[in-house]
Amino acid sequence: MSENQNPQGPSRDVARHDGDGTAARTDRFADPGVPAHHPRLADTDPKAAKRNERIIAILFAISCLGTIASIVAYFAVRPDGTTPGVRLSTVLLGVAIAISLFGIGFAAVHWAKTLMSGKEYVEERHSSSSSEDVREVVQQQFKDGLEDSGIARRPVLKGAVVSALALFPLTIAVPLVSSVGGTWNVNSFRHTIWKKGTRLAYDPSGRPIKASDLTVGSVAHVIPDVPAEERESHEWITEKSKAVVLLVRMDPRDHKRDHREGASYDGIVAYSKICTHVGCPVALYEQQTHHLLCPCHQSTFDISDGSKVVFGPAKRPLPQLPITVDDEGYLVAEDDFNEPVGPSYWERLK
């Protein structure tokens, strides 16, 4: 039999070497080809195939139940404004959506492994083209794949997969549609809960800060001083995310200028921790250069020069919180930030 008549495929060259490293002769071996196909139980036993079909249908049904459960959870367990309430609502909604997704995923995998063809197919490489012959081949492959899946012969699976895939988008669409129509008051982005006379407190303990507590080079993460019971509410957590401040005490002689007249006290300055690029936390302070670094995209701000941007993609200085001390020596805010905190948005004037 000639080389081209080898039923196992084309031959391969193998160079053999003698002990001195020189090539002695060249042998050839046959391409092993694709291993023999071994039928699965479902391929030979109709009862096993029917059993797997029922399992797949049950998995799709579980997906449908998960979708329905997510909708029920979304409307029945609404966030009540407290952290536990928001947590419970989120967990129930997430678990229900996970069940819906996993039902579809497990059903698809089990279908492919038990009912679809288990044979190995080899497609020889060929030049890609858009000829009519290629299009006909692709169309035929789709038809063969559809036939191979057996969906036409299994109406139960057809109904199950259509139901699961048709219902699943509701897990995303219902919350999105329901959330439309909330507050569109963009003024809420322009202001925080800082106001005249609000004491500065350590984050997260909530202990008020005295100017005498800080030495030159000290850095403190700051939140507004509010009663402890208010700090348990979800509303407080939302407002806190806009009001977080980094407080730094510098030598007054190191100040090049103030971002706002009278905004600092005896070298102590307070700036928003929310980067003006995309809102990451700016909290890495380098004492020698007085630079604040955003760890996300390396925007760098010089707090000795009114938080001026000296490097990175940010385009605006960090908003400054004007501060002073009260009669007891505690640091207090004189007003809200001098401009909206965080990155730009569509209604921002500058």
Short mmCIF file of C-alpha atoms in Angstrom, two decimals:
data_model
loop_
_atom_site.label_atom_id
_atom_site.label_comp_id
_atom_site.label_asym_id
_atom_site.label_seq_id
_atom_site.Cartn_x
_atom_site.Cartn_y
_atom_site.Cartn_z
CA MET A 1 0.00 0.00 0.00
CA SER A 2 1.41 3.39 -0.94
CA GLU A 3 1.73 6.32 1.46
CA ASN A 4 -1.26 8.14 0.00
CA GLN A 5 -3.43 5.03 0.45
CA ASN A 6 -2.83 4.80 4.19
CA PRO A 7 -6.31 4.55 5.75
CA GLN A 8 -5.02 6.03 8.98
CA GLY A 9 -4.08 9.33 7.33
CA PRO A 10 -0.79 10.86 6.16
CA SER A 11 2.52 9.58 7.48
CA ARG A 12 5.05 11.54 9.55
CA ASP A 13 8.86 11.61 9.34
CA VAL A 14 10.92 10.63 12.41
CA ALA A 15 14.68 11.17 12.42
CA ARG A 16 16.65 8.60 14.42
CA HIS A 17 20.19 9.37 15.60
CA ASP A 18 23.18 7.21 16.35
CA GLY A 19 25.26 7.63 19.47
CA ASP A 20 27.54 10.18 17.80
CA GLY A 21 24.55 12.46 17.11
CA THR A 22 24.40 11.89 13.34
CA ALA A 23 21.14 10.97 11.62
CA ALA A 24 21.08 7.28 10.82
CA ARG A 25 17.82 6.84 8.91
CA THR A 26 14.29 8.16 8.73
CA ASP A 27 11.22 6.06 9.59
CA ARG A 28 7.58 6.97 9.06
CA PHE A 29 4.54 6.41 11.25
CA ALA A 30 0.84 6.70 10.56
CA ASP A 31 -1.40 9.48 11.86
CA PRO A 32 -3.44 7.84 14.66
CA GLY A 33 -6.55 9.76 13.60
CA VAL A 34 -9.67 10.24 15.70
CA PRO A 35 -10.22 7.62 18.44
CA ALA A 36 -13.13 5.25 18.08
CA HIS A 37 -16.49 6.50 19.30
CA HIS A 38 -17.86 4.81 22.43
CA PRO A 39 -21.64 5.05 22.73
CA ARG A 40 -23.08 6.43 25.95
CA LEU A 41 -25.90 4.81 27.86
CA ALA A 42 -28.43 7.27 26.48
CA ASP A 43 -27.30 6.36 22.92
CA THR A 44 -28.24 2.71 23.36
CA ASP A 45 -30.95 2.73 26.05
CA PRO A 46 -34.17 4.64 25.25
CA LYS A 47 -35.15 4.58 28.93
CA ALA A 48 -31.91 6.31 29.90
CA ALA A 49 -32.45 8.92 27.19
CA LYS A 50 -35.98 9.55 28.46
CA ARG A 51 -34.72 9.80 32.04
CA ASN A 52 -32.14 12.41 31.04
CA GLU A 53 -34.79 14.29 29.12
CA ARG A 54 -36.88 14.52 32.29
CA ILE A 55 -33.87 15.71 34.29
CA ILE A 56 -33.21 18.47 31.76
CA ALA A 57 -36.85 19.53 31.80
CA ILE A 58 -36.76 19.68 35.62
CA LEU A 59 -33.66 21.88 35.52
CA PHE A 60 -35.35 24.28 33.11
CA ALA A 61 -38.42 24.26 35.37
CA ILE A 62 -36.19 25.16 38.33
CA SER A 63 -34.87 28.07 36.27
CA CYS A 64 -38.44 29.25 35.67
CA LEU A 65 -39.19 29.04 39.39
CA GLY A 66 -36.04 31.04 40.13
CA THR A 67 -37.17 33.78 37.74
CA ILE A 68 -40.63 33.90 39.33
CA ALA A 69 -39.06 33.93 42.80
CA SER A 70 -36.82 36.87 41.86
CA ILE A 71 -39.83 38.92 40.80
CA VAL A 72 -41.72 38.01 43.97
CA ALA A 73 -38.70 38.86 46.13
CA TYR A 74 -38.23 42.18 44.34
CA PHE A 75 -41.77 43.34 45.13
CA ALA A 76 -42.38 41.52 48.45
CA VAL A 77 -39.12 42.36 50.25
CA ARG A 78 -38.38 45.99 49.48
CA PRO A 79 -35.41 47.84 51.06
CA ASP A 80 -36.71 49.64 54.14
CA GLY A 81 -33.87 52.14 54.46
CA THR A 82 -31.89 50.13 57.01
CA THR A 83 -28.71 48.20 56.31
CA PRO A 84 -30.25 44.81 57.36
CA GLY A 85 -33.29 45.51 55.19
CA VAL A 86 -31.20 46.33 52.12
CA ARG A 87 -29.01 43.29 52.78
CA LEU A 88 -32.02 40.94 53.01
CA SER A 89 -33.57 42.31 49.83
CA THR A 90 -30.31 42.03 47.93
CA VAL A 91 -29.58 38.49 49.12
CA LEU A 92 -33.05 37.17 48.24
CA LEU A 93 -32.95 38.78 44.81
CA GLY A 94 -29.41 37.51 44.13
CA VAL A 95 -30.18 33.94 45.22
CA ALA A 96 -33.31 33.82 43.06
CA ILE A 97 -31.48 35.11 39.98
CA ALA A 98 -28.64 32.65 40.63
CA ILE A 99 -31.12 29.76 40.70
CA SER A 100 -32.59 30.97 37.42
CA LEU A 101 -29.19 31.19 35.75
CA PHE A 102 -27.81 27.94 37.15
CA GLY A 103 -30.97 26.09 36.07
CA ILE A 104 -30.42 27.14 32.46
CA GLY A 105 -26.68 26.46 32.65
CA PHE A 106 -26.91 23.00 34.20
CA ALA A 107 -29.71 22.01 31.84
CA ALA A 108 -27.71 23.08 28.78
CA VAL A 109 -24.59 21.21 29.94
CA HIS A 110 -26.53 18.05 30.83
CA TRP A 111 -28.32 18.17 27.49
CA ALA A 112 -25.04 18.43 25.60
CA LYS A 113 -23.40 15.61 27.59
CA THR A 114 -26.25 13.09 27.55
CA LEU A 115 -28.54 13.65 24.57
CA MET A 116 -26.55 15.48 21.91
CA SER A 117 -24.08 13.60 19.76
CA GLY A 118 -20.93 12.48 21.57
CA LYS A 119 -18.90 11.87 18.44
CA GLU A 120 -15.72 13.78 17.64
CA TYR A 121 -15.76 15.70 14.39
CA VAL A 122 -12.78 16.89 12.39
CA GLU A 123 -13.02 19.84 10.06
CA GLU A 124 -10.12 20.23 7.69
CA ARG A 125 -8.71 23.71 7.32
CA HIS A 126 -9.74 25.56 4.23
CA SER A 127 -9.65 29.10 3.00
CA SER A 128 -12.49 31.27 4.32
CA SER A 129 -14.79 32.69 1.72
CA SER A 130 -18.35 33.82 1.24
CA SER A 131 -19.11 31.72 -1.76
CA GLU A 132 -22.48 30.16 -2.31
CA ASP A 133 -21.09 26.70 -1.66
CA VAL A 134 -19.81 27.72 1.78
CA ARG A 135 -23.12 29.28 2.71
CA GLU A 136 -24.93 26.12 1.74
CA VAL A 137 -22.54 24.05 3.86
CA VAL A 138 -23.04 26.31 6.88
CA GLN A 139 -26.80 26.17 6.49
CA GLN A 140 -26.65 22.41 6.30
CA GLN A 141 -24.47 22.28 9.43
CA PHE A 142 -27.03 24.31 11.34
CA LYS A 143 -29.76 21.98 10.18
CA ASP A 144 -27.69 18.95 11.15
CA GLY A 145 -26.94 20.49 14.55
CA LEU A 146 -30.63 21.15 15.14
CA GLU A 147 -31.43 17.61 14.16
CA ASP A 148 -28.58 16.28 16.30
CA SER A 149 -29.88 18.11 19.38
CA GLY A 150 -33.11 16.18 19.12
CA ILE A 151 -35.23 19.18 20.04
CA ALA A 152 -37.67 18.52 17.22
CA ARG A 153 -38.33 15.03 18.58
CA ARG A 154 -38.60 16.18 22.19
CA PRO A 155 -41.45 18.70 22.58
CA VAL A 156 -41.09 18.70 26.37
CA LEU A 157 -37.55 20.02 26.13
CA LYS A 158 -38.59 22.51 23.47
CA GLY A 159 -41.21 23.97 25.78
CA ALA A 160 -38.88 23.90 28.79
CA VAL A 161 -35.99 25.72 27.12
CA VAL A 162 -38.26 28.31 25.51
CA SER A 163 -39.99 28.98 28.84
CA ALA A 164 -36.73 29.32 30.79
CA LEU A 165 -35.06 31.58 28.24
CA ALA A 166 -38.21 33.67 27.76
CA LEU A 167 -38.71 34.21 31.50
CA PHE A 168 -35.12 34.89 32.51
CA PRO A 169 -34.90 38.46 31.05
CA LEU A 170 -37.65 39.42 33.51
CA THR A 171 -35.10 39.12 36.35
CA ILE A 172 -33.29 42.11 34.84
CA ALA A 173 -36.14 43.95 33.11
CA VAL A 174 -38.50 44.15 36.08
CA PRO A 175 -36.07 45.89 38.48
CA LEU A 176 -34.90 48.23 35.72
CA VAL A 177 -38.41 49.22 34.68
CA SER A 178 -39.52 49.51 38.29
CA SER A 179 -36.66 51.87 39.13
CA VAL A 180 -37.57 54.30 36.35
CA GLY A 181 -39.42 57.30 37.69
CA GLY A 182 -37.36 57.86 40.84
CA THR A 183 -36.01 61.21 41.84
CA TRP A 184 -34.43 63.20 39.04
CA ASN A 185 -33.41 66.04 41.32
CA VAL A 186 -29.78 66.58 40.31
CA ASN A 187 -29.35 69.05 43.18
CA SER A 188 -28.81 65.99 45.37
CA PHE A 189 -25.47 65.54 43.58
CA ARG A 190 -24.41 69.13 44.27
CA HIS A 191 -24.67 69.01 48.06
CA THR A 192 -23.64 66.76 50.93
CA ILE A 193 -24.73 66.60 54.58
CA TRP A 194 -21.90 68.88 55.66
CA LYS A 195 -23.23 72.18 56.97
CA LYS A 196 -22.10 75.04 59.15
CA GLY A 197 -21.22 73.86 62.66
CA THR A 198 -21.03 70.11 61.88
CA ARG A 199 -18.12 68.60 63.79
CA LEU A 200 -15.50 66.52 62.04
CA ALA A 201 -15.28 62.96 63.40
CA TYR A 202 -12.97 60.02 62.87
CA ASP A 203 -14.13 57.37 60.44
CA PRO A 204 -15.45 54.85 61.44
CA SER A 205 -15.53 55.44 65.23
CA GLY A 206 -17.42 58.73 65.00
CA ARG A 207 -15.29 60.42 67.70
CA PRO A 208 -15.09 64.21 67.22
CA ILE A 209 -11.67 65.62 66.40
CA LYS A 210 -9.93 68.45 68.20
CA ALA A 211 -7.34 70.55 66.41
CA SER A 212 -4.93 69.76 69.26
CA ASP A 213 -5.22 66.02 68.40
CA LEU A 214 -3.34 66.54 65.15
CA THR A 215 0.39 67.08 64.78
CA VAL A 216 2.15 68.25 61.62
CA GLY A 217 2.03 65.37 59.15
CA SER A 218 -1.04 63.76 60.73
CA VAL A 219 -3.70 62.31 58.43
CA ALA A 220 -7.26 61.39 59.44
CA HIS A 221 -10.18 59.87 57.60
CA VAL A 222 -13.20 61.98 58.48
CA ILE A 223 -16.99 61.76 58.44
CA PRO A 224 -19.64 64.18 59.76
CA ASP A 225 -20.40 63.84 63.47
CA VAL A 226 -23.96 62.50 63.76
CA PRO A 227 -25.71 60.53 66.53
CA ALA A 228 -24.74 56.86 66.66
CA GLU A 229 -28.29 55.67 65.94
CA GLU A 230 -28.33 57.60 62.65
CA ARG A 231 -25.17 55.84 61.48
CA GLU A 232 -27.09 52.55 61.35
CA SER A 233 -29.46 53.66 58.60
CA HIS A 234 -28.99 52.96 54.92
CA GLU A 235 -29.68 56.63 54.15
CA TRP A 236 -26.70 57.61 56.31
CA ILE A 237 -24.41 55.18 54.46
CA THR A 238 -25.53 56.67 51.14
CA GLU A 239 -24.91 60.24 52.33
CA LYS A 240 -21.62 59.28 53.96
CA SER A 241 -20.32 58.04 50.61
CA LYS A 242 -20.51 61.62 49.32
CA ALA A 243 -19.25 63.31 52.48
CA VAL A 244 -16.03 61.40 53.26
CA VAL A 245 -13.04 63.67 53.85
CA LEU A 246 -9.28 63.36 54.22
CA LEU A 247 -7.91 65.67 56.89
CA VAL A 248 -4.21 66.62 56.86
CA ARG A 249 -2.20 68.91 59.11
CA MET A 250 0.66 70.69 57.39
CA ASP A 251 3.11 73.33 58.44
CA PRO A 252 1.28 76.59 57.53
CA ARG A 253 4.47 77.77 55.85
CA ASP A 254 4.17 74.94 53.30
CA HIS A 255 0.91 76.28 51.92
CA LYS A 256 1.33 77.81 48.48
CA ARG A 257 -2.24 79.08 48.44
CA ASP A 258 -5.67 78.18 49.73
CA HIS A 259 -8.25 76.70 47.39
CA ARG A 260 -10.75 78.87 49.23
CA GLU A 261 -10.10 81.93 51.37
CA GLY A 262 -10.13 81.00 55.07
CA ALA A 263 -10.85 77.33 54.31
CA SER A 264 -8.07 75.92 56.50
CA TYR A 265 -7.24 76.24 60.19
CA ASP A 266 -3.66 76.54 61.46
CA GLY A 267 -2.31 74.37 58.61
CA ILE A 268 -5.16 71.83 58.82
CA VAL A 269 -6.90 71.24 55.48
CA ALA A 270 -9.84 68.99 54.57
CA TYR A 271 -10.46 67.68 51.06
CA SER A 272 -13.01 65.30 49.58
CA LYS A 273 -11.72 61.74 49.29
CA ILE A 274 -13.69 61.19 46.07
CA CYS A 275 -11.48 61.51 43.00
CA THR A 276 -12.69 63.98 40.38
CA HIS A 277 -11.81 61.50 37.64
CA VAL A 278 -14.16 58.52 38.18
CA GLY A 279 -14.85 58.66 41.92
CA CYS A 280 -12.23 56.33 43.42
CA PRO A 281 -11.06 56.95 47.01
CA VAL A 282 -8.09 59.32 47.17
CA ALA A 283 -6.37 58.45 50.43
CA LEU A 284 -2.65 57.84 49.78
CA TYR A 285 -0.76 60.79 51.27
CA GLU A 286 2.94 61.46 50.68
CA GLN A 287 4.12 63.77 53.46
CA GLN A 288 7.33 64.98 51.85
CA THR A 289 5.67 66.28 48.67
CA HIS A 290 2.17 66.89 50.14
CA HIS A 291 0.71 64.86 47.30
CA LEU A 292 -2.47 62.80 47.41
CA LEU A 293 -2.56 59.80 45.07
CA CYS A 294 -5.60 58.06 43.62
CA PRO A 295 -4.75 54.32 43.48
CA CYS A 296 -7.09 53.59 40.56
CA HIS A 297 -5.62 55.72 37.76
CA GLN A 298 -2.76 57.53 39.53
CA SER A 299 -4.27 61.01 39.51
CA THR A 300 -2.12 63.08 41.86
CA PHE A 301 -3.20 66.19 43.77
CA ASP A 302 -1.00 68.75 45.54
CA ILE A 303 -2.79 69.75 48.74
CA SER A 304 -0.21 72.44 49.47
CA ASP A 305 -1.44 74.16 46.30
CA GLY A 306 -5.20 73.95 46.72
CA SER A 307 -5.31 70.27 45.68
CA LYS A 308 -4.16 71.18 42.19
CA VAL A 309 -3.86 68.24 39.76
CA VAL A 310 -0.19 67.57 39.07
CA PHE A 311 -0.47 64.21 37.31
CA GLY A 312 -3.01 61.79 35.88
CA PRO A 313 -6.34 61.93 34.08
CA ALA A 314 -8.26 64.02 36.66
CA LYS A 315 -9.14 67.48 35.35
CA ARG A 316 -10.23 69.33 38.51
CA PRO A 317 -8.87 69.80 42.04
CA LEU A 318 -10.49 67.92 44.89
CA PRO A 319 -13.31 69.95 46.47
CA GLN A 320 -12.24 71.56 49.75
CA LEU A 321 -14.26 71.55 52.95
CA PRO A 322 -13.89 74.87 54.79
CA ILE A 323 -13.14 74.25 58.46
CA THR A 324 -12.56 76.13 61.71
CA VAL A 325 -12.82 75.30 65.45
CA ASP A 326 -15.71 75.80 67.86
CA ASP A 327 -15.56 77.13 71.42
CA GLU A 328 -14.45 73.73 72.74
CA GLY A 329 -11.59 73.40 70.26
CA TYR A 330 -13.30 70.81 68.04
CA LEU A 331 -12.88 71.07 64.29
CA VAL A 332 -16.16 72.02 62.60
CA ALA A 333 -17.26 72.70 59.03
CA GLU A 334 -17.97 76.27 58.05
CA ASP A 335 -20.10 75.22 55.11
CA ASP A 336 -20.54 72.46 52.54
CA PHE A 337 -17.87 71.71 49.94
CA ASN A 338 -17.08 74.60 47.65
CA GLU A 339 -18.28 72.60 44.60
CA PRO A 340 -19.96 69.23 43.81
CA VAL A 341 -17.87 66.24 44.82
CA GLY A 342 -16.78 63.42 42.55
CA PRO A 343 -16.57 63.15 38.77
CA SER A 344 -18.45 65.31 36.30
CA TYR A 345 -22.07 64.64 35.41
CA TRP A 346 -24.45 65.95 32.77
CA GLU A 347 -25.90 68.84 34.80
CA ARG A 348 -22.64 70.10 36.23
CA LEU A 349 -21.96 73.75 35.48
CA LYS A 350 -18.18 73.44 35.59
#
